[in-house]
XYZ file of C-alpha atoms in Angstrom:
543
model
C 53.554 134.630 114.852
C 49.978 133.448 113.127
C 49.449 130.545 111.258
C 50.275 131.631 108.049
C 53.520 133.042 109.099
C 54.150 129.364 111.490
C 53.234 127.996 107.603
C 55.996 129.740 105.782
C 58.386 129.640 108.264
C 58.267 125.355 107.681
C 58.325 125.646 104.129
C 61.612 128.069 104.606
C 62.739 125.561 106.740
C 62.089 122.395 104.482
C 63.223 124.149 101.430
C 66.644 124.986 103.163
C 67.107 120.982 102.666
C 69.664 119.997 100.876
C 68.584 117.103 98.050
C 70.688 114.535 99.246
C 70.737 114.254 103.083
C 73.007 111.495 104.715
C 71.213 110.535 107.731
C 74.046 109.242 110.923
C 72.164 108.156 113.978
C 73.535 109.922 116.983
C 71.717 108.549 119.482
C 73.680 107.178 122.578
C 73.992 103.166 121.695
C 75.456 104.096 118.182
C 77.148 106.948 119.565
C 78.722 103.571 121.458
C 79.859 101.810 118.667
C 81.611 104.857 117.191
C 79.227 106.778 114.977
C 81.084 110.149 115.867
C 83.651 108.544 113.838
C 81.736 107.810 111.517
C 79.707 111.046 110.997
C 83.050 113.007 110.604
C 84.513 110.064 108.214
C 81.293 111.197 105.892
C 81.429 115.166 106.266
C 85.131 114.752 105.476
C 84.416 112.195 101.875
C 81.668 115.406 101.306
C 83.635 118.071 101.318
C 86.632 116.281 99.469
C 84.252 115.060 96.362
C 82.839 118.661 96.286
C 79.281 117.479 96.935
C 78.736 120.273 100.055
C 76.194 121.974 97.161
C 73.941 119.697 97.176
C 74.877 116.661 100.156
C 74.329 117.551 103.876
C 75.698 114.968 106.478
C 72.784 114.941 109.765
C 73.385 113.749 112.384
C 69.865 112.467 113.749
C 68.459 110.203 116.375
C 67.355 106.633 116.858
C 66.511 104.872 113.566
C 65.711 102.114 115.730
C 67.701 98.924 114.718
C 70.367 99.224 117.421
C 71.906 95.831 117.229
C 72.778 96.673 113.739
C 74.229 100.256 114.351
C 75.615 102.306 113.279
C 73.345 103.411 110.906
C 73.707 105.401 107.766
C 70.607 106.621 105.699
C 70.657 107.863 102.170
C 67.958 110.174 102.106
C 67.470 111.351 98.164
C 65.064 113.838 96.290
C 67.494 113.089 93.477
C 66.038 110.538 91.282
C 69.787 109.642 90.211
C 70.678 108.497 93.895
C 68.480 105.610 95.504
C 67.421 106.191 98.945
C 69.049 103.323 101.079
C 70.364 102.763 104.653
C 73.420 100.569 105.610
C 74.122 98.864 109.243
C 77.601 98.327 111.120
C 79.031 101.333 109.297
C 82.691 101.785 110.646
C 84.471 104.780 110.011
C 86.440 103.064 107.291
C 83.515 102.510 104.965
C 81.562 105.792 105.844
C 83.494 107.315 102.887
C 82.282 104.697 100.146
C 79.142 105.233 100.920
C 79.176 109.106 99.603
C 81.207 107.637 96.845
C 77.820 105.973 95.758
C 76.815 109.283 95.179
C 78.808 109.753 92.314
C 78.220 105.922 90.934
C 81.068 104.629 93.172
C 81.003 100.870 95.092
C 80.829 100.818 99.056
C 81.390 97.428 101.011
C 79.281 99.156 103.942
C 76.509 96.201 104.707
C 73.183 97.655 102.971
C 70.011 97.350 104.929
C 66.962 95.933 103.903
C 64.187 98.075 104.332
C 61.869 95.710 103.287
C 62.286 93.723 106.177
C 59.899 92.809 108.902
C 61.760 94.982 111.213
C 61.002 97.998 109.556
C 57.960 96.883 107.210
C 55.385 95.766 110.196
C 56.300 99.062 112.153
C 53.602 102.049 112.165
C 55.338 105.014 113.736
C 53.310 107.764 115.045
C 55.559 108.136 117.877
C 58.726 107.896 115.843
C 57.697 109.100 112.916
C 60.467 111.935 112.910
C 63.311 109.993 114.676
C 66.331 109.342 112.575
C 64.921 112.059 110.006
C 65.881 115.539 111.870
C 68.635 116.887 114.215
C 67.135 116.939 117.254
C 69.424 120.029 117.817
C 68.167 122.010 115.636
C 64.345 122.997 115.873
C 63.995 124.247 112.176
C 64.291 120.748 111.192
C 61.525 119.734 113.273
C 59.335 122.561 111.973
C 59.860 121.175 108.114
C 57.965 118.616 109.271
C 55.364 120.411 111.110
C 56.890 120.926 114.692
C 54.258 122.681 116.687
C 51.633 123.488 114.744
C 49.325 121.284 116.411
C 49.816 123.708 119.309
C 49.476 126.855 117.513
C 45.725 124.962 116.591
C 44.974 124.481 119.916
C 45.697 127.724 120.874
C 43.570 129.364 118.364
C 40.668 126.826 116.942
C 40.147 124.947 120.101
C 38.592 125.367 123.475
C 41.015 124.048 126.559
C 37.284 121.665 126.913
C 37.568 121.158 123.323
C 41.126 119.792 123.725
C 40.450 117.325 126.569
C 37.570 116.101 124.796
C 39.521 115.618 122.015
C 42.324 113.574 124.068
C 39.101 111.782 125.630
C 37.489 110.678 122.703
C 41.027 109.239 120.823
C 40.972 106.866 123.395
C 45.076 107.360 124.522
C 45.576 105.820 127.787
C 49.143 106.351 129.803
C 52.021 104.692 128.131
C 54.137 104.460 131.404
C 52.535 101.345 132.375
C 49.372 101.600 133.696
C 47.382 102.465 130.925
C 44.918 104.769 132.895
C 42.857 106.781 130.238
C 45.002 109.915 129.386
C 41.688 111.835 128.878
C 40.223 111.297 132.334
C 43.241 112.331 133.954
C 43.166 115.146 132.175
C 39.572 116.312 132.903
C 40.400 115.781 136.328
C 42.952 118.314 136.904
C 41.071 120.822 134.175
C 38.041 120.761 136.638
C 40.114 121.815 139.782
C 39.436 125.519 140.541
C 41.466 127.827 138.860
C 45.144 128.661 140.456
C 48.483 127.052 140.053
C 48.740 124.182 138.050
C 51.560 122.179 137.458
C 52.376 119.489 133.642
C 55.115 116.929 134.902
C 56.840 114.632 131.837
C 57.824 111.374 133.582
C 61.367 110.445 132.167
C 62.375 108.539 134.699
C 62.570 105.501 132.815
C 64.535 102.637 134.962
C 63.219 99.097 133.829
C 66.325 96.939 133.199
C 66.496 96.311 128.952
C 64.201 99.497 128.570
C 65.104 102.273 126.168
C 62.229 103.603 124.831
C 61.893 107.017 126.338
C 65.596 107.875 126.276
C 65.511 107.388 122.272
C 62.459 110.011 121.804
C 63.979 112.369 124.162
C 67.537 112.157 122.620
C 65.679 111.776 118.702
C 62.220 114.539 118.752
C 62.785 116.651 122.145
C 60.112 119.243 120.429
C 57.628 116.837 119.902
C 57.370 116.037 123.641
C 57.765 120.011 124.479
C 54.740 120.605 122.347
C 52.926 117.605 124.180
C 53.761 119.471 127.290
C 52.192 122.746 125.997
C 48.872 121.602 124.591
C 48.594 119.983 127.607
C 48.787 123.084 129.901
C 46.875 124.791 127.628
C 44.160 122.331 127.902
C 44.459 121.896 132.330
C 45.341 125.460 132.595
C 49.038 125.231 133.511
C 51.808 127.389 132.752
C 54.690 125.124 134.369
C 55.479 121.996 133.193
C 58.935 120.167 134.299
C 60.794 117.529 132.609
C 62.132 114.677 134.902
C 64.928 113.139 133.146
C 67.922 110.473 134.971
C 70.671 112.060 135.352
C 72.020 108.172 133.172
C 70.439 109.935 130.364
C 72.867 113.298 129.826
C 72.782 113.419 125.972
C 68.847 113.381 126.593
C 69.290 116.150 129.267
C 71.543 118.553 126.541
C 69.251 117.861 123.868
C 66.303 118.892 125.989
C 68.055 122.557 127.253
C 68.994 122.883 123.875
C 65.364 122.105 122.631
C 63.676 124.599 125.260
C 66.481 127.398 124.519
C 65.347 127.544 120.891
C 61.748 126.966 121.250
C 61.856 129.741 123.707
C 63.808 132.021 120.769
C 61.238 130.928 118.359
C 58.102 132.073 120.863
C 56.664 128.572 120.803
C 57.036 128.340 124.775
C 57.288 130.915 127.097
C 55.054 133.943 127.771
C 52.287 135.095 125.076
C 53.129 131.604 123.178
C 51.929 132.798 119.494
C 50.950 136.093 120.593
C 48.725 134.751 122.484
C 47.420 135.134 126.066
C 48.906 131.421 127.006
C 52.142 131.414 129.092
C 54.146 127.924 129.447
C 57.494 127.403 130.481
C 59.118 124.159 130.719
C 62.379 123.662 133.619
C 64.566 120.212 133.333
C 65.005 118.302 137.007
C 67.567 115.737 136.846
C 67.122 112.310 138.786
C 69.694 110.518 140.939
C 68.528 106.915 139.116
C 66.212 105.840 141.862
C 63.993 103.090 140.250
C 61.387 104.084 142.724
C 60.803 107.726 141.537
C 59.516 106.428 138.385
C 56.358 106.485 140.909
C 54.774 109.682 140.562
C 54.016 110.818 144.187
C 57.947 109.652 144.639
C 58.736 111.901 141.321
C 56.900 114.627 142.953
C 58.740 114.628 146.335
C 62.376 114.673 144.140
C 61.015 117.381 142.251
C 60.155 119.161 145.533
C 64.045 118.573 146.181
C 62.748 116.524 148.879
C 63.473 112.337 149.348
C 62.181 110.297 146.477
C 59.646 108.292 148.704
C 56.360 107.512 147.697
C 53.051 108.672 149.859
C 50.051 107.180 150.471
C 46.534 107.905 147.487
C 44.481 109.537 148.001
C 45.150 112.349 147.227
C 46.159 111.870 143.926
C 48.616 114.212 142.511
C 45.292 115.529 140.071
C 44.095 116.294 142.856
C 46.953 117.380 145.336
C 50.226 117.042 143.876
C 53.514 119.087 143.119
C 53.669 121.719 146.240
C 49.754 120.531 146.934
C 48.671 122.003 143.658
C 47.004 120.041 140.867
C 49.303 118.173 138.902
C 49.032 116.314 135.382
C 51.749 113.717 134.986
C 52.038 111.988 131.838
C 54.895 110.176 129.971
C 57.515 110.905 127.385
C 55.316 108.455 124.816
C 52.258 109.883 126.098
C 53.419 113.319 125.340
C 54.660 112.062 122.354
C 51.052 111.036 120.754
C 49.737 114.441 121.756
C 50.410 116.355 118.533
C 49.163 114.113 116.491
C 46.125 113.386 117.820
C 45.528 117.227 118.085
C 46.621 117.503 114.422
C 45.458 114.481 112.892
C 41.954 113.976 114.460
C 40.344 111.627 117.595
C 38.656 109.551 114.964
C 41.861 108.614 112.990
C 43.993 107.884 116.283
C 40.835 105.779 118.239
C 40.970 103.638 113.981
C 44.226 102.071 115.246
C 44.573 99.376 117.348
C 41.849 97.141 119.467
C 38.878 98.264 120.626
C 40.275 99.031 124.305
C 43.871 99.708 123.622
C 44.092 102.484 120.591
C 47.063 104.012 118.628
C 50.693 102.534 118.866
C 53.016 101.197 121.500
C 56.877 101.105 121.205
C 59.032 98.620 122.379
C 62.592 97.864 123.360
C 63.084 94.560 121.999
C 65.883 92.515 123.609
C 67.358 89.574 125.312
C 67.941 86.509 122.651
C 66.354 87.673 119.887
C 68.219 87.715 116.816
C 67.065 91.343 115.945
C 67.405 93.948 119.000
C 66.256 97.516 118.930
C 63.495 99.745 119.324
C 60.166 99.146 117.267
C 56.642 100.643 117.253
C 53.902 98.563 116.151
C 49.988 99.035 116.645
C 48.102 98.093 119.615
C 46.868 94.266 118.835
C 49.678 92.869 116.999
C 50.686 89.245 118.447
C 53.501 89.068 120.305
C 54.334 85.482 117.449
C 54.687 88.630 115.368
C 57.081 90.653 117.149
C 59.332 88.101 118.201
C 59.104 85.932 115.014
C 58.710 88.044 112.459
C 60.298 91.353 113.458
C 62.626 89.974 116.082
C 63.248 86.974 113.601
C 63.056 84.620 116.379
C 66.125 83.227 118.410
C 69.815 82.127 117.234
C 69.760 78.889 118.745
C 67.045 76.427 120.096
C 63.575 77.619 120.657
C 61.586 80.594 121.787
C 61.326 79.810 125.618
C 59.543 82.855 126.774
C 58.722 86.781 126.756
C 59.183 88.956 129.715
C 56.870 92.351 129.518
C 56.542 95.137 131.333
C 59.877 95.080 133.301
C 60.797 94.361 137.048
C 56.491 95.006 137.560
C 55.809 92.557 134.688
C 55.736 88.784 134.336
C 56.857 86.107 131.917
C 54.892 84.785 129.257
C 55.898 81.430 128.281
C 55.575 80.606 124.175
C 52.301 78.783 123.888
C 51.086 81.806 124.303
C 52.772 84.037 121.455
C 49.490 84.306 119.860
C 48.000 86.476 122.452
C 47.809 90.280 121.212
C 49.821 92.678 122.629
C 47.186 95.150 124.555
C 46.612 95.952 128.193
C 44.087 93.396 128.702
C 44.929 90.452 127.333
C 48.653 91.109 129.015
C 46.816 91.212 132.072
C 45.329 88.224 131.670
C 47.988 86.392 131.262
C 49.597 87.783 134.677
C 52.241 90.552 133.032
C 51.111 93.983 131.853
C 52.422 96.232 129.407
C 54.518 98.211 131.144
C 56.367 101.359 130.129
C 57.465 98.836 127.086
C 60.258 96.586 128.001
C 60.159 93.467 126.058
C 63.087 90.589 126.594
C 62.842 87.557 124.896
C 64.495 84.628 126.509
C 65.656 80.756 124.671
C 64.668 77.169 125.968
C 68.552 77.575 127.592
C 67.508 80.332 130.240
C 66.285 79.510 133.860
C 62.932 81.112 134.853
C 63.515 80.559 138.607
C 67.058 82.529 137.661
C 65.401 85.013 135.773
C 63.058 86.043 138.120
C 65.530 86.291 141.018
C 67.681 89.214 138.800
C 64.260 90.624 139.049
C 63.408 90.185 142.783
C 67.264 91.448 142.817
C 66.801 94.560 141.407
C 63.413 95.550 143.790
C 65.319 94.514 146.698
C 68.133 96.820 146.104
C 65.643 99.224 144.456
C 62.978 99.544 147.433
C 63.234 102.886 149.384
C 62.649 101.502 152.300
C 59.521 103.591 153.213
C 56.977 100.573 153.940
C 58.203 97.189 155.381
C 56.081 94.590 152.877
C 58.533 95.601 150.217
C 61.409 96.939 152.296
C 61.965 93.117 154.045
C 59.482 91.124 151.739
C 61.845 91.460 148.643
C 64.612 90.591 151.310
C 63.277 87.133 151.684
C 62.077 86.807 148.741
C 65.241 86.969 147.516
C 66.746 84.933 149.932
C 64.333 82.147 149.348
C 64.881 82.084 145.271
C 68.891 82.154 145.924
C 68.232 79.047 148.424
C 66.614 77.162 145.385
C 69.149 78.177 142.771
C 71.752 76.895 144.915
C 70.317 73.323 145.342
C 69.373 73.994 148.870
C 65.484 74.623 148.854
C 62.610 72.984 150.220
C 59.022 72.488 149.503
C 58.133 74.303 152.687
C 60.617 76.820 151.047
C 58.244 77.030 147.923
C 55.094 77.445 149.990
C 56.252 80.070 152.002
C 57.919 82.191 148.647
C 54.566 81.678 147.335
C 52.394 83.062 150.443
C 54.764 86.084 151.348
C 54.340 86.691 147.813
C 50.959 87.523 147.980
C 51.764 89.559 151.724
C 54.420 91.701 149.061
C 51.582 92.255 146.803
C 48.489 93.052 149.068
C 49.914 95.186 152.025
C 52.740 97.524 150.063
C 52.577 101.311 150.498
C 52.767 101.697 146.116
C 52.545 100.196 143.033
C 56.196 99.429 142.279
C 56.092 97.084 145.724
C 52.937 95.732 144.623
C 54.036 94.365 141.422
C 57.428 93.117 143.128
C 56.431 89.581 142.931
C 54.928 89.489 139.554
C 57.976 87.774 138.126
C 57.879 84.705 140.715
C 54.018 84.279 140.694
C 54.357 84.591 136.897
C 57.367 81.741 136.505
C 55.464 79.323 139.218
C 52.215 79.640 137.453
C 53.910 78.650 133.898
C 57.356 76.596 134.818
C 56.403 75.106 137.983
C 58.399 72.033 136.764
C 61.498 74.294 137.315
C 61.164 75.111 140.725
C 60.371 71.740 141.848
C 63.439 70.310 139.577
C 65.424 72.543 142.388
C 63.975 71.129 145.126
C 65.751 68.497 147.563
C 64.383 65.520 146.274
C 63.759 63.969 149.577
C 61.544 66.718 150.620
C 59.000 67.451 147.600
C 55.570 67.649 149.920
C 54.483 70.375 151.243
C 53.566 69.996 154.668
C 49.537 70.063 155.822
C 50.347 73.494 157.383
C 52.087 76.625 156.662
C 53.076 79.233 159.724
């Protein structure tokens, strides 16, 4: 297949479209609140009014407002029918909302599109979620579904392609934020031979849901991700490492590689051309800890998710001690459009060291919960206020980023953009994009022991700073909760933090204490409230 032919075959595709599409998120959290239901409820109203000439019900993925699913879009080239979306459809209202179709009334709630949610959102990421059945690739190549790669192949250099990564300015979305384009060059350099492209799915922070919703809504945007990318290292394996929590994710993927394989957009002679790339799924038992990637690489080796000593880094020495480029589902995800879009218009978004988009899974008290994408910069007054629309009761207390490995910002500083520095700064970090916003009612010193809670039952074990050091940790933060902590208590939480963060074997037990040193720096006034009050000073020496 040439260009020309890749060309036609999308217009085929898009003109195959029906002029009134109803758009029913499938994805698993509305699948959760019924929208099965729902989705027949509407193909049933279609086919009884007669519409099936010219209405087509698709089911599609995230669309990104969870808390208000399900969600129902009325997508309309007819200029007779107004394109709208409604929230909280139940299967009772699905069929007045084709019944507005033919001029009818629907009590379904109607969105507002208009709204902050939606309006200060820039998708690049997400730009196709809740717009095509992620089961069926012709959908996907309407909208221009690997293209970018059939580019690649045949106007671009594998050099030219890193370069082009380089100069865009992407850095890793899992956390973090390592330059995408430096790892890349990295494992392009190594001598020619087996190569290995590894997606990281394992996505395991507690409240985090952004990598399951592009997997379950555009699996063939992160498959053609995968493929410019070997192109560009010179790899023709790639694997997928999904959770096995994530099955609708896992069938959407097999189906995605089944017909991408059919179409000749992966597999051998992609395009005709002299490229081979196939992609294999490896499911994960739901270890937190194999979200690191020498631990991914050992379960993907079929061998005990434990992390290993760097260096060597897996660039270097990784998957069966070849060179191995592991990336992200969102960093996958930004691939095609840099590659189709330009460096220059990618590197125009966002600060000056943090470019393009970052999506978020905002939840915890905030009025409006879901997943959004915004650009790299925006305050985080913004997201919570604006988007989020603040908190149901009281005040805005604080805003936990970057998950178990981040830290808690309190709300004097909502100001502060969201990018990799200035997160860092502040003693949290971006993370793979967990974002929970907690109200003036929630305990800091509880919150961050349900952190220190999950690393302690999370650790693998492998090194003792994090094996026993969470241990304690934990034991020390249920001691204050409970009334029964001392200051020597404090001081000693607040050393063996620093032994947890300086002497662990990997990154994930190195950022184990982030939560407590993050709550003591900013609430301090709650850990002392906890204290026995007859025993406040700290005494002149620590063991």
């Amino acid at each position: 297949m040439d260009g020309h032919e890749l060309l036609d075959l999308a217009e085929q595709c898009a003109q195959a479209k029906k002029p009134i599409r109803v758009h029913c998120c499938t994805s698993t959290g509305c699948q959760a609140a019924r929208s099965l239901e729902v989705k027949k409820a509407l193909e049933k109203r279609v086919q009884d009014c007669q519409l099936a000439d010219r209405v087509e019900v698709v089911g599609v993925g995230c669309m990104g407002f969870c808390g208000q699913g399900p969600m129902v879009e009325l997508d309309s080239t007819d200029p007779q029918v107004t394109t709208t979306h409604y929230e909280k459809v139940t299967p009772e209202q699905a069929p007045s909302i084709i019944d507005t179709i033919q001029g009818g009334q629907t009590d379904a709630l109607q969105g507002n599109s208009q709204h902050p949610f939606f309006a200060k959102q820039l998708l690049i990421v997400r730009n196709h979620s809740g717009k095509v059945d992620p089961e069926r690739i012709e959908e996907s190549i309407a909208l221009g579904a690997y293209q970018a790669l059939h580019h690649a192949l045949f106007e671009l250099t594998p050099e030219a392609v890193v370069q082009e990564i380089s100069k865009s300015g992407l850095r890793g979305r899992g956390g973090a934020g390592y330059p995408t384009g430096l790892k890349w060059a990295t494992v392009a350099k190594m001598p020619p031979g087996q190569k290995y492209v590894i997606c990281n799915g394992d996505e395991g922070d507690p409240g985090a849901f952004m990598d399951r919703s592009v997997l379950e809504s555009d699996p063939h945007r992160i498959l053609e991700g995968m493929a410019i990318a070997g192109y560009a290292v010179g790899a023709d394996q790639g694997f997928i490492y999904v959770r096995a929590e994530y099955p609708l994710a896992i069938h959407r993927l097999q189906k995605a590689i089944q017909q991408a394989k059919q179409k000749g957009f992966l597999g051998s002679q992609i395009f005709g051309s002299g490229f081979d790339f196939k992609v294999d799924i490896r499911v994960g038992a739901g270890a937190f800890v194999c979200g690191e990637e020498t631990a991914l690489i050992a379960s993907v080796e079929g061998k005990r998710g434990t992390p290993r000593p760097r260096p060597p880094y897996p660039a270097i020495s990784g998957l069966w001690q070849a060179p191995t480029l592991i990336n992200n589902v969102e960093t996958f995800a930004n691939i095609a459009p840099i590659i189709r879009k330009g460096a220059d218009w990618f590197a125009g978004i966002g600060t000056e060291t943090s470019k393009g988009t970052k999506i978020f899974s905002l939840t915890g008290k905030v009025c409006n919960t879901g997943l959004i994408e915004v650009p790299m910069g925006i305050s985080l007054r913004t997201i919570v206020e604006e988007m989020g629309g603040g908190v149901s009761e009281g005040q805005v207390k604080a805003v936990q980023t970057g998950g178990p490995s981040g830290g808690c910002i309190p709300s004097s500083y909502l100001d502060t953009p969201v990018d990799y520095e200035s997160l860092a700064a502040l003693g949290s970090m971006m993370g793979s994009g967990g974002m929970v916003v907690m109200d003036d009612k929630t305990s800091m010193v509880e919150v961050a022991r349900f952190y220190m809670e999950f690393c302690r039952s999370e650790s693998c074990g492998r090194c003792v700073p994090c094996r026993t050091g969470t241990v304690q940790l934990h034991d020390l933060l249920t001691k204050l909760v409970e009334g029964r902590g001392t200051a020597f208590d404090l001081a000693q939480m607040e050393s063996l933090c620093q032994v947890v963060r300086h002497t662990s074997l990997c990154g994930l037990g190195m950022s184990a204490p982030n939560p407590i040193v993050s709550t003591l720096r900013y609430f301090p006034e709650e850990y002392q409230a906890l204290l026995q009050p007859d025993r406040w000073r700290i005494p002149a020496t620590v063991p």
